[in-house]
Amino acid sequence: MNPSSPKYSYAQTDHGQMHLRIWGDQKGINIVCLHPMPYSGSYYDTFCQQLVSSTAYSAVALDFIGYGRSAMIDNPISIKEHAQASVACLEEMISAGIISDDISLMGFHTGSAVANEIAILYPEIVHQVIFVTYPYFEKSQRLELLRTLNKDSIGEDLNSLQESWDFTISKRPQGIPFNRAFSNFIEQLQNADRNWFGFDAMFNYPSEKRLTLIEHPVLMINDNSSLTEATIKANEMIKNSVYEELTDAQGGVFELNVDQIIQHVCAFLQSQCN
């Protein structure tokens, strides 16, 4: 397979079809990438392309139910349901011989919570877990975040797009190409009436209880963001973790800090083989 582009496929779940991007030759270690909501698996394109070009690893990037090219939903589903759908997708692909079963999970933001839940519910399918930041909130914080969650969609006035445009385009970290940022902006528009679904799932997820249950080796990668302290707290709750911090990380880490992330991932996975 050409390392510069993925193969696309679909699998059936209880919530409808799930779309995935398949990178590399799918022999040996396979890093399954779980995206932040409200984006899709394309969020990992730069990472996956560089990973399979520079290492012997393969990768799979899922589109969660409700996002990307996966089935749409009318109401939020839980982190547990996202985990169940993701595993149904992976098991179908493994059974068909399409992807490697030597799976390590990688999550970013909300994707980290889904990775955590997969590892708890389906420990046999996972070997290692990688969190690139973790949105950890205590119960009182989660309740307040749910209370103030903005569920508004796009209005008829172009001004309703301004906040998303500024966050994704105008105020994007220096070094992120316009076309990459614009792709993320389009994904926000595609999910405009459902952007809040992922936040609802995350704020209803009791990380304070679930993080203590993961038994797998964990690599926790932190950056410099609004989740820096939350990630440190999450790491303190995990039984068996390796903690690393990115240097010069000012946002857009899966575009601007890919080399560092791959370096930490490779060192961690190699240490688990010794």
PDB file of C-alpha atoms in Angstrom:
ATOM      1  CA  MET A   1       0.000   0.000   0.000  1.00  0.00           C
ATOM      2  CA  ASN A   2       1.206   3.492  -0.832  1.00  0.00           C
ATOM      3  CA  PRO A   3       2.242   5.031   2.519  1.00  0.00           C
ATOM      4  CA  SER A   4       1.155   8.476   1.359  1.00  0.00           C
ATOM      5  CA  SER A   5      -2.520   7.545   1.167  1.00  0.00           C
ATOM      6  CA  PRO A   6      -4.887   5.238   3.058  1.00  0.00           C
ATOM      7  CA  LYS A   7      -7.272   2.543   1.978  1.00  0.00           C
ATOM      8  CA  TYR A   8     -10.894   3.227   2.947  1.00  0.00           C
ATOM      9  CA  SER A   9     -13.350   0.686   4.295  1.00  0.00           C
ATOM     10  CA  TYR A  10     -16.610   0.301   6.227  1.00  0.00           C
ATOM     11  CA  ALA A  11     -17.795  -2.057   8.949  1.00  0.00           C
ATOM     12  CA  GLN A  12     -21.220  -2.653  10.437  1.00  0.00           C
ATOM     13  CA  THR A  13     -22.084  -1.754  14.050  1.00  0.00           C
ATOM     14  CA  ASP A  14     -25.284  -1.567  16.098  1.00  0.00           C
ATOM     15  CA  HIS A  15     -25.373   2.163  15.341  1.00  0.00           C
ATOM     16  CA  GLY A  16     -24.859   1.812  11.601  1.00  0.00           C
ATOM     17  CA  GLN A  17     -21.828   1.682   9.353  1.00  0.00           C
ATOM     18  CA  MET A  18     -18.466   2.867  10.645  1.00  0.00           C
ATOM     19  CA  HIS A  19     -15.866   4.299   8.295  1.00  0.00           C
ATOM     20  CA  LEU A  20     -12.129   3.797   8.703  1.00  0.00           C
ATOM     21  CA  ARG A  21      -8.850   4.681   7.026  1.00  0.00           C
ATOM     22  CA  ILE A  22      -6.274   1.892   6.799  1.00  0.00           C
ATOM     23  CA  TRP A  23      -2.595   2.855   6.604  1.00  0.00           C
ATOM     24  CA  GLY A  24       0.448   0.688   5.919  1.00  0.00           C
ATOM     25  CA  ASP A  25       0.843  -3.011   5.158  1.00  0.00           C
ATOM     26  CA  GLN A  26      -1.050  -4.125   8.294  1.00  0.00           C
ATOM     27  CA  LYS A  27       1.673  -6.499   9.412  1.00  0.00           C
ATOM     28  CA  GLY A  28       2.813  -6.342  13.013  1.00  0.00           C
ATOM     29  CA  ILE A  29       2.001  -3.492  15.374  1.00  0.00           C
ATOM     30  CA  ASN A  30      -1.119  -1.572  14.387  1.00  0.00           C
ATOM     31  CA  ILE A  31      -1.881   1.780  16.017  1.00  0.00           C
ATOM     32  CA  VAL A  32      -5.627   2.439  16.091  1.00  0.00           C
ATOM     33  CA  CYS A  33      -6.206   6.196  16.213  1.00  0.00           C
ATOM     34  CA  LEU A  34      -9.313   7.562  17.947  1.00  0.00           C
ATOM     35  CA  HIS A  35     -10.056  11.144  17.010  1.00  0.00           C
ATOM     36  CA  PRO A  36     -11.190  14.170  18.999  1.00  0.00           C
ATOM     37  CA  MET A  37     -14.817  15.087  18.439  1.00  0.00           C
ATOM     38  CA  PRO A  38     -16.307  16.809  16.432  1.00  0.00           C
ATOM     39  CA  TYR A  39     -13.661  15.913  13.832  1.00  0.00           C
ATOM     40  CA  SER A  40     -13.010  12.549  12.137  1.00  0.00           C
ATOM     41  CA  GLY A  41     -10.219  10.067  11.542  1.00  0.00           C
ATOM     42  CA  SER A  42      -8.760  12.441   8.955  1.00  0.00           C
ATOM     43  CA  TYR A  43      -7.470  14.421  11.950  1.00  0.00           C
ATOM     44  CA  TYR A  44      -4.641  11.868  12.052  1.00  0.00           C
ATOM     45  CA  ASP A  45      -3.721  11.978   8.341  1.00  0.00           C
ATOM     46  CA  THR A  46      -0.383  13.747   8.840  1.00  0.00           C
ATOM     47  CA  PHE A  47       0.541  11.504  11.775  1.00  0.00           C
ATOM     48  CA  CYS A  48      -0.430   8.261  10.023  1.00  0.00           C
ATOM     49  CA  GLN A  49       1.323   9.166   6.789  1.00  0.00           C
ATOM     50  CA  GLN A  50       4.548   9.989   8.606  1.00  0.00           C
ATOM     51  CA  LEU A  51       4.261   6.970  10.929  1.00  0.00           C
ATOM     52  CA  VAL A  52       3.967   4.372   8.165  1.00  0.00           C
ATOM     53  CA  SER A  53       6.621   6.128   6.077  1.00  0.00           C
ATOM     54  CA  SER A  54       9.222   6.252   8.848  1.00  0.00           C
ATOM     55  CA  THR A  55       8.542   3.103  10.912  1.00  0.00           C
ATOM     56  CA  ALA A  56       7.480  -0.521  10.463  1.00  0.00           C
ATOM     57  CA  TYR A  57       4.132   0.213  12.134  1.00  0.00           C
ATOM     58  CA  SER A  58       0.719   0.341  10.492  1.00  0.00           C
ATOM     59  CA  ALA A  59      -2.253   2.455  11.534  1.00  0.00           C
ATOM     60  CA  VAL A  60      -6.030   2.614  11.394  1.00  0.00           C
ATOM     61  CA  ALA A  61      -8.029   5.811  11.919  1.00  0.00           C
ATOM     62  CA  LEU A  62     -11.713   5.375  12.728  1.00  0.00           C
ATOM     63  CA  ASP A  63     -14.549   7.830  12.177  1.00  0.00           C
ATOM     64  CA  PHE A  64     -16.685   7.606  15.304  1.00  0.00           C
ATOM     65  CA  ILE A  65     -20.391   7.048  14.827  1.00  0.00           C
ATOM     66  CA  GLY A  66     -21.951  10.437  14.064  1.00  0.00           C
ATOM     67  CA  TYR A  67     -18.764  11.887  12.552  1.00  0.00           C
ATOM     68  CA  GLY A  68     -16.873  11.880   9.286  1.00  0.00           C
ATOM     69  CA  ARG A  69     -18.218   9.305   6.839  1.00  0.00           C
ATOM     70  CA  SER A  70     -19.733   7.062   9.505  1.00  0.00           C
ATOM     71  CA  ALA A  71     -23.470   6.730  10.124  1.00  0.00           C
ATOM     72  CA  MET A  72     -25.174   9.842  11.435  1.00  0.00           C
ATOM     73  CA  ILE A  73     -27.126   9.840  14.708  1.00  0.00           C
ATOM     74  CA  ASP A  74     -29.950  12.028  15.984  1.00  0.00           C
ATOM     75  CA  ASN A  75     -28.990  11.932  19.662  1.00  0.00           C
ATOM     76  CA  PRO A  76     -25.734  11.661  21.619  1.00  0.00           C
ATOM     77  CA  ILE A  77     -24.366   8.240  22.444  1.00  0.00           C
ATOM     78  CA  SER A  78     -22.113   7.479  25.399  1.00  0.00           C
ATOM     79  CA  ILE A  79     -18.376   6.896  25.533  1.00  0.00           C
ATOM     80  CA  LYS A  80     -19.199   3.243  26.251  1.00  0.00           C
ATOM     81  CA  GLU A  81     -21.336   3.032  23.104  1.00  0.00           C
ATOM     82  CA  HIS A  82     -18.560   4.645  21.047  1.00  0.00           C
ATOM     83  CA  ALA A  83     -16.181   2.030  22.465  1.00  0.00           C
ATOM     84  CA  GLN A  84     -18.553  -0.830  21.621  1.00  0.00           C
ATOM     85  CA  ALA A  85     -19.068   0.409  18.060  1.00  0.00           C
ATOM     86  CA  SER A  86     -15.325   0.860  17.581  1.00  0.00           C
ATOM     87  CA  VAL A  87     -14.593  -2.683  18.722  1.00  0.00           C
ATOM     88  CA  ALA A  88     -17.334  -4.103  16.477  1.00  0.00           C
ATOM     89  CA  CYS A  89     -15.631  -2.341  13.575  1.00  0.00           C
ATOM     90  CA  LEU A  90     -12.165  -3.585  14.517  1.00  0.00           C
ATOM     91  CA  GLU A  91     -13.311  -7.166  15.076  1.00  0.00           C
ATOM     92  CA  GLU A  92     -14.964  -7.289  11.645  1.00  0.00           C
ATOM     93  CA  MET A  93     -11.811  -5.969   9.990  1.00  0.00           C
ATOM     94  CA  ILE A  94      -9.584  -8.406  11.906  1.00  0.00           C
ATOM     95  CA  SER A  95     -11.858 -11.363  11.137  1.00  0.00           C
ATOM     96  CA  ALA A  96     -11.747 -10.486   7.432  1.00  0.00           C
ATOM     97  CA  GLY A  97      -7.943 -10.305   7.513  1.00  0.00           C
ATOM     98  CA  ILE A  98      -7.996  -6.645   6.499  1.00  0.00           C
ATOM     99  CA  ILE A  99      -6.132  -5.236   9.508  1.00  0.00           C
ATOM    100  CA  SER A 100      -3.517  -6.559  11.930  1.00  0.00           C
ATOM    101  CA  ASP A 101      -4.747  -7.734  15.332  1.00  0.00           C
ATOM    102  CA  ASP A 102      -1.593  -6.480  17.102  1.00  0.00           C
ATOM    103  CA  ILE A 103      -3.411  -3.394  18.343  1.00  0.00           C
ATOM    104  CA  SER A 104      -2.247  -0.442  20.385  1.00  0.00           C
ATOM    105  CA  LEU A 105      -4.817   2.311  20.892  1.00  0.00           C
ATOM    106  CA  MET A 106      -4.086   6.011  20.536  1.00  0.00           C
ATOM    107  CA  GLY A 107      -6.565   8.637  21.687  1.00  0.00           C
ATOM    108  CA  PHE A 108      -6.549  12.414  21.584  1.00  0.00           C
ATOM    109  CA  HIS A 109      -8.932  14.466  23.757  1.00  0.00           C
ATOM    110  CA  THR A 110     -12.317  12.650  23.657  1.00  0.00           C
ATOM    111  CA  GLY A 111     -10.639   9.844  21.743  1.00  0.00           C
ATOM    112  CA  SER A 112      -8.579   9.145  24.861  1.00  0.00           C
ATOM    113  CA  ALA A 113     -11.722   8.422  26.881  1.00  0.00           C
ATOM    114  CA  VAL A 114     -12.949   6.010  24.192  1.00  0.00           C
ATOM    115  CA  ALA A 115      -9.535   4.312  24.186  1.00  0.00           C
ATOM    116  CA  ASN A 116      -9.710   3.962  27.953  1.00  0.00           C
ATOM    117  CA  GLU A 117     -13.162   2.385  27.787  1.00  0.00           C
ATOM    118  CA  ILE A 118     -12.171  -0.036  25.022  1.00  0.00           C
ATOM    119  CA  ALA A 119      -9.203  -1.211  27.097  1.00  0.00           C
ATOM    120  CA  ILE A 120     -11.454  -1.797  30.118  1.00  0.00           C
ATOM    121  CA  LEU A 121     -14.304  -3.542  28.300  1.00  0.00           C
ATOM    122  CA  TYR A 122     -12.239  -5.483  25.762  1.00  0.00           C
ATOM    123  CA  PRO A 123      -8.803  -6.029  27.331  1.00  0.00           C
ATOM    124  CA  GLU A 124      -8.032  -8.966  25.041  1.00  0.00           C
ATOM    125  CA  ILE A 125      -8.108  -6.844  21.875  1.00  0.00           C
ATOM    126  CA  VAL A 126      -5.606  -4.250  23.138  1.00  0.00           C
ATOM    127  CA  HIS A 127      -1.910  -4.524  23.985  1.00  0.00           C
ATOM    128  CA  GLN A 128      -0.976  -0.946  24.895  1.00  0.00           C
ATOM    129  CA  VAL A 129      -2.760   2.399  25.198  1.00  0.00           C
ATOM    130  CA  ILE A 130      -1.482   5.849  24.258  1.00  0.00           C
ATOM    131  CA  PHE A 131      -3.183   9.018  25.467  1.00  0.00           C
ATOM    132  CA  VAL A 132      -2.173  12.292  23.855  1.00  0.00           C
ATOM    133  CA  THR A 133      -3.674  14.476  26.575  1.00  0.00           C
ATOM    134  CA  TYR A 134      -6.714  13.396  28.569  1.00  0.00           C
ATOM    135  CA  PRO A 135      -9.763  15.596  29.313  1.00  0.00           C
ATOM    136  CA  TYR A 136     -10.061  14.685  32.989  1.00  0.00           C
ATOM    137  CA  PHE A 137     -12.764  16.426  35.002  1.00  0.00           C
ATOM    138  CA  GLU A 138     -14.041  15.673  38.489  1.00  0.00           C
ATOM    139  CA  LYS A 139     -17.761  14.970  38.849  1.00  0.00           C
ATOM    140  CA  SER A 140     -18.569  18.506  40.011  1.00  0.00           C
ATOM    141  CA  GLN A 141     -16.720  19.947  37.023  1.00  0.00           C
ATOM    142  CA  ARG A 142     -18.494  17.602  34.637  1.00  0.00           C
ATOM    143  CA  LEU A 143     -21.908  18.572  35.975  1.00  0.00           C
ATOM    144  CA  GLU A 144     -21.133  22.257  35.520  1.00  0.00           C
ATOM    145  CA  LEU A 145     -19.798  21.672  32.011  1.00  0.00           C
ATOM    146  CA  LEU A 146     -22.974  19.779  31.135  1.00  0.00           C
ATOM    147  CA  ARG A 147     -25.107  22.578  32.550  1.00  0.00           C
ATOM    148  CA  THR A 148     -23.381  25.185  30.398  1.00  0.00           C
ATOM    149  CA  LEU A 149     -22.929  23.044  27.272  1.00  0.00           C
ATOM    150  CA  ASN A 150     -23.734  25.060  24.151  1.00  0.00           C
ATOM    151  CA  LYS A 151     -26.101  23.083  21.927  1.00  0.00           C
ATOM    152  CA  ASP A 152     -26.716  25.840  19.404  1.00  0.00           C
ATOM    153  CA  SER A 153     -26.300  25.070  15.726  1.00  0.00           C
ATOM    154  CA  ILE A 154     -25.437  27.341  12.810  1.00  0.00           C
ATOM    155  CA  GLY A 155     -27.881  30.186  12.245  1.00  0.00           C
ATOM    156  CA  GLU A 156     -28.916  31.840   8.998  1.00  0.00           C
ATOM    157  CA  ASP A 157     -26.489  34.688   9.651  1.00  0.00           C
ATOM    158  CA  LEU A 158     -22.867  34.197   8.564  1.00  0.00           C
ATOM    159  CA  ASN A 159     -21.830  35.662  11.912  1.00  0.00           C
ATOM    160  CA  SER A 160     -22.767  32.316  13.485  1.00  0.00           C
ATOM    161  CA  LEU A 161     -19.699  30.838  11.778  1.00  0.00           C
ATOM    162  CA  GLN A 162     -17.295  33.415  13.161  1.00  0.00           C
ATOM    163  CA  GLU A 163     -16.295  31.599  16.345  1.00  0.00           C
ATOM    164  CA  SER A 164     -15.523  28.356  14.505  1.00  0.00           C
ATOM    165  CA  TRP A 165     -13.660  30.246  11.778  1.00  0.00           C
ATOM    166  CA  ASP A 166     -11.528  32.130  14.282  1.00  0.00           C
ATOM    167  CA  PHE A 167     -10.703  29.015  16.328  1.00  0.00           C
ATOM    168  CA  THR A 168      -9.856  26.840  13.343  1.00  0.00           C
ATOM    169  CA  ILE A 169      -8.559  29.310  10.760  1.00  0.00           C
ATOM    170  CA  SER A 170      -7.749  32.846  11.914  1.00  0.00           C
ATOM    171  CA  LYS A 171      -6.178  31.892  15.248  1.00  0.00           C
ATOM    172  CA  ARG A 172      -4.672  28.552  14.222  1.00  0.00           C
ATOM    173  CA  PRO A 173      -1.136  27.883  15.488  1.00  0.00           C
ATOM    174  CA  GLN A 174       1.607  29.181  13.241  1.00  0.00           C
ATOM    175  CA  GLY A 175       2.817  26.485  10.869  1.00  0.00           C
ATOM    176  CA  ILE A 176      -0.482  24.717  10.212  1.00  0.00           C
ATOM    177  CA  PRO A 177      -1.264  24.969   6.478  1.00  0.00           C
ATOM    178  CA  PHE A 178      -4.458  26.785   5.540  1.00  0.00           C
ATOM    179  CA  ASN A 179      -5.793  23.770   3.628  1.00  0.00           C
ATOM    180  CA  ARG A 180      -5.406  21.525   6.687  1.00  0.00           C
ATOM    181  CA  ALA A 181      -7.133  24.044   8.939  1.00  0.00           C
ATOM    182  CA  PHE A 182      -9.880  24.580   6.375  1.00  0.00           C
ATOM    183  CA  SER A 183     -10.497  20.821   6.240  1.00  0.00           C
ATOM    184  CA  ASN A 184     -11.089  20.850  10.008  1.00  0.00           C
ATOM    185  CA  PHE A 185     -13.412  23.837   9.617  1.00  0.00           C
ATOM    186  CA  ILE A 186     -15.465  21.966   7.011  1.00  0.00           C
ATOM    187  CA  GLU A 187     -15.772  19.006   9.373  1.00  0.00           C
ATOM    188  CA  GLN A 188     -17.148  21.316  12.043  1.00  0.00           C
ATOM    189  CA  LEU A 189     -19.725  22.606   9.561  1.00  0.00           C
ATOM    190  CA  GLN A 190     -20.669  19.077   8.523  1.00  0.00           C
ATOM    191  CA  ASN A 191     -21.451  18.256  12.148  1.00  0.00           C
ATOM    192  CA  ALA A 192     -22.800  21.692  13.060  1.00  0.00           C
ATOM    193  CA  ASP A 193     -26.036  20.464  14.619  1.00  0.00           C
ATOM    194  CA  ARG A 194     -24.200  17.626  16.399  1.00  0.00           C
ATOM    195  CA  ASN A 195     -20.963  19.294  17.469  1.00  0.00           C
ATOM    196  CA  TRP A 196     -22.017  19.061  21.099  1.00  0.00           C
ATOM    197  CA  PHE A 197     -22.672  15.289  21.041  1.00  0.00           C
ATOM    198  CA  GLY A 198     -19.058  14.413  21.774  1.00  0.00           C
ATOM    199  CA  PHE A 199     -18.824  16.906  24.622  1.00  0.00           C
ATOM    200  CA  ASP A 200     -22.026  15.483  26.097  1.00  0.00           C
ATOM    201  CA  ALA A 201     -20.497  12.008  26.003  1.00  0.00           C
ATOM    202  CA  MET A 202     -17.231  13.212  27.548  1.00  0.00           C
ATOM    203  CA  PHE A 203     -18.839  15.215  30.340  1.00  0.00           C
ATOM    204  CA  ASN A 204     -21.051  12.248  31.245  1.00  0.00           C
ATOM    205  CA  TYR A 205     -18.074   9.880  31.402  1.00  0.00           C
ATOM    206  CA  PRO A 206     -16.874   9.212  34.988  1.00  0.00           C
ATOM    207  CA  SER A 207     -13.132   9.312  34.335  1.00  0.00           C
ATOM    208  CA  GLU A 208     -12.523   9.560  38.074  1.00  0.00           C
ATOM    209  CA  LYS A 209     -13.818   5.972  38.324  1.00  0.00           C
ATOM    210  CA  ARG A 210     -12.854   4.506  34.953  1.00  0.00           C
ATOM    211  CA  LEU A 211      -9.197   5.543  34.715  1.00  0.00           C
ATOM    212  CA  THR A 212      -8.318   3.468  37.765  1.00  0.00           C
ATOM    213  CA  LEU A 213      -9.591   0.321  36.024  1.00  0.00           C
ATOM    214  CA  ILE A 214      -7.237   0.215  33.056  1.00  0.00           C
ATOM    215  CA  GLU A 215      -4.716  -2.608  33.402  1.00  0.00           C
ATOM    216  CA  HIS A 216      -2.684  -2.094  30.231  1.00  0.00           C
ATOM    217  CA  PRO A 217       0.633  -0.265  29.956  1.00  0.00           C
ATOM    218  CA  VAL A 218      -0.158   3.376  29.161  1.00  0.00           C
ATOM    219  CA  LEU A 219       1.877   6.108  27.517  1.00  0.00           C
ATOM    220  CA  MET A 220       0.606   9.539  28.539  1.00  0.00           C
ATOM    221  CA  ILE A 221       1.809  12.365  26.282  1.00  0.00           C
ATOM    222  CA  ASN A 222       1.071  15.875  27.527  1.00  0.00           C
ATOM    223  CA  ASP A 223       1.216  19.198  25.709  1.00  0.00           C
ATOM    224  CA  ASN A 224       0.870  22.864  26.602  1.00  0.00           C
ATOM    225  CA  SER A 225      -2.860  23.506  26.403  1.00  0.00           C
ATOM    226  CA  SER A 226      -6.044  23.916  28.406  1.00  0.00           C
ATOM    227  CA  LEU A 227      -5.789  20.198  29.218  1.00  0.00           C
ATOM    228  CA  THR A 228      -2.247  20.233  30.619  1.00  0.00           C
ATOM    229  CA  GLU A 229      -3.277  20.046  34.280  1.00  0.00           C
ATOM    230  CA  ALA A 230      -6.187  17.718  33.540  1.00  0.00           C
ATOM    231  CA  THR A 231      -3.788  15.338  31.806  1.00  0.00           C
ATOM    232  CA  ILE A 232      -1.428  15.361  34.793  1.00  0.00           C
ATOM    233  CA  LYS A 233      -4.339  14.485  37.094  1.00  0.00           C
ATOM    234  CA  ALA A 234      -5.441  11.697  34.773  1.00  0.00           C
ATOM    235  CA  ASN A 235      -1.934  10.257  34.688  1.00  0.00           C
ATOM    236  CA  GLU A 236      -1.811  10.143  38.485  1.00  0.00           C
ATOM    237  CA  MET A 237      -4.822   7.819  38.499  1.00  0.00           C
ATOM    238  CA  ILE A 238      -3.370   5.230  36.118  1.00  0.00           C
ATOM    239  CA  LYS A 239      -1.651   2.174  37.581  1.00  0.00           C
ATOM    240  CA  ASN A 240       1.015   1.580  34.955  1.00  0.00           C
ATOM    241  CA  SER A 241       1.940   4.652  32.945  1.00  0.00           C
ATOM    242  CA  VAL A 242       4.901   6.325  31.282  1.00  0.00           C
ATOM    243  CA  TYR A 243       4.581  10.112  31.261  1.00  0.00           C
ATOM    244  CA  GLU A 244       6.133  12.310  28.574  1.00  0.00           C
ATOM    245  CA  GLU A 245       5.781  15.980  27.692  1.00  0.00           C
ATOM    246  CA  LEU A 246       6.058  17.515  24.242  1.00  0.00           C
ATOM    247  CA  THR A 247       8.451  20.443  23.906  1.00  0.00           C
ATOM    248  CA  ASP A 248       7.503  23.629  22.057  1.00  0.00           C
ATOM    249  CA  ALA A 249       3.894  22.445  21.788  1.00  0.00           C
ATOM    250  CA  GLN A 250       1.532  25.370  21.326  1.00  0.00           C
ATOM    251  CA  GLY A 251      -1.447  23.619  19.728  1.00  0.00           C
ATOM    252  CA  GLY A 252      -1.961  21.611  16.569  1.00  0.00           C
ATOM    253  CA  VAL A 253       0.287  18.847  17.897  1.00  0.00           C
ATOM    254  CA  PHE A 254      -0.806  16.320  15.273  1.00  0.00           C
ATOM    255  CA  GLU A 255       0.466  18.695  12.605  1.00  0.00           C
ATOM    256  CA  LEU A 256       3.383  20.470  14.276  1.00  0.00           C
ATOM    257  CA  ASN A 257       4.745  17.927  16.774  1.00  0.00           C
ATOM    258  CA  VAL A 258       4.319  14.667  14.864  1.00  0.00           C
ATOM    259  CA  ASP A 259       8.048  13.848  14.998  1.00  0.00           C
ATOM    260  CA  GLN A 260       8.036  14.052  18.789  1.00  0.00           C
ATOM    261  CA  ILE A 261       4.857  12.021  19.141  1.00  0.00           C
ATOM    262  CA  ILE A 262       6.215   9.258  16.900  1.00  0.00           C
ATOM    263  CA  GLN A 263       9.503   9.266  18.813  1.00  0.00           C
ATOM    264  CA  HIS A 264       7.702   8.809  22.148  1.00  0.00           C
ATOM    265  CA  VAL A 265       5.371   6.164  20.710  1.00  0.00           C
ATOM    266  CA  CYS A 266       8.238   4.138  19.228  1.00  0.00           C
ATOM    267  CA  ALA A 267      10.282   4.277  22.435  1.00  0.00           C
ATOM    268  CA  PHE A 268       7.273   3.197  24.480  1.00  0.00           C
ATOM    269  CA  LEU A 269       6.261   0.319  22.212  1.00  0.00           C
ATOM    270  CA  GLN A 270       9.841  -0.917  21.956  1.00  0.00           C
ATOM    271  CA  SER A 271      10.145  -0.871  25.756  1.00  0.00           C
ATOM    272  CA  GLN A 272       7.088  -3.131  25.973  1.00  0.00           C
ATOM    273  CA  CYS A 273       8.779  -5.700  23.734  1.00  0.00           C
ATOM    274  CA  ASN A 274      11.844  -6.021  25.969  1.00  0.00           C
TER     275      ASN A 274
END
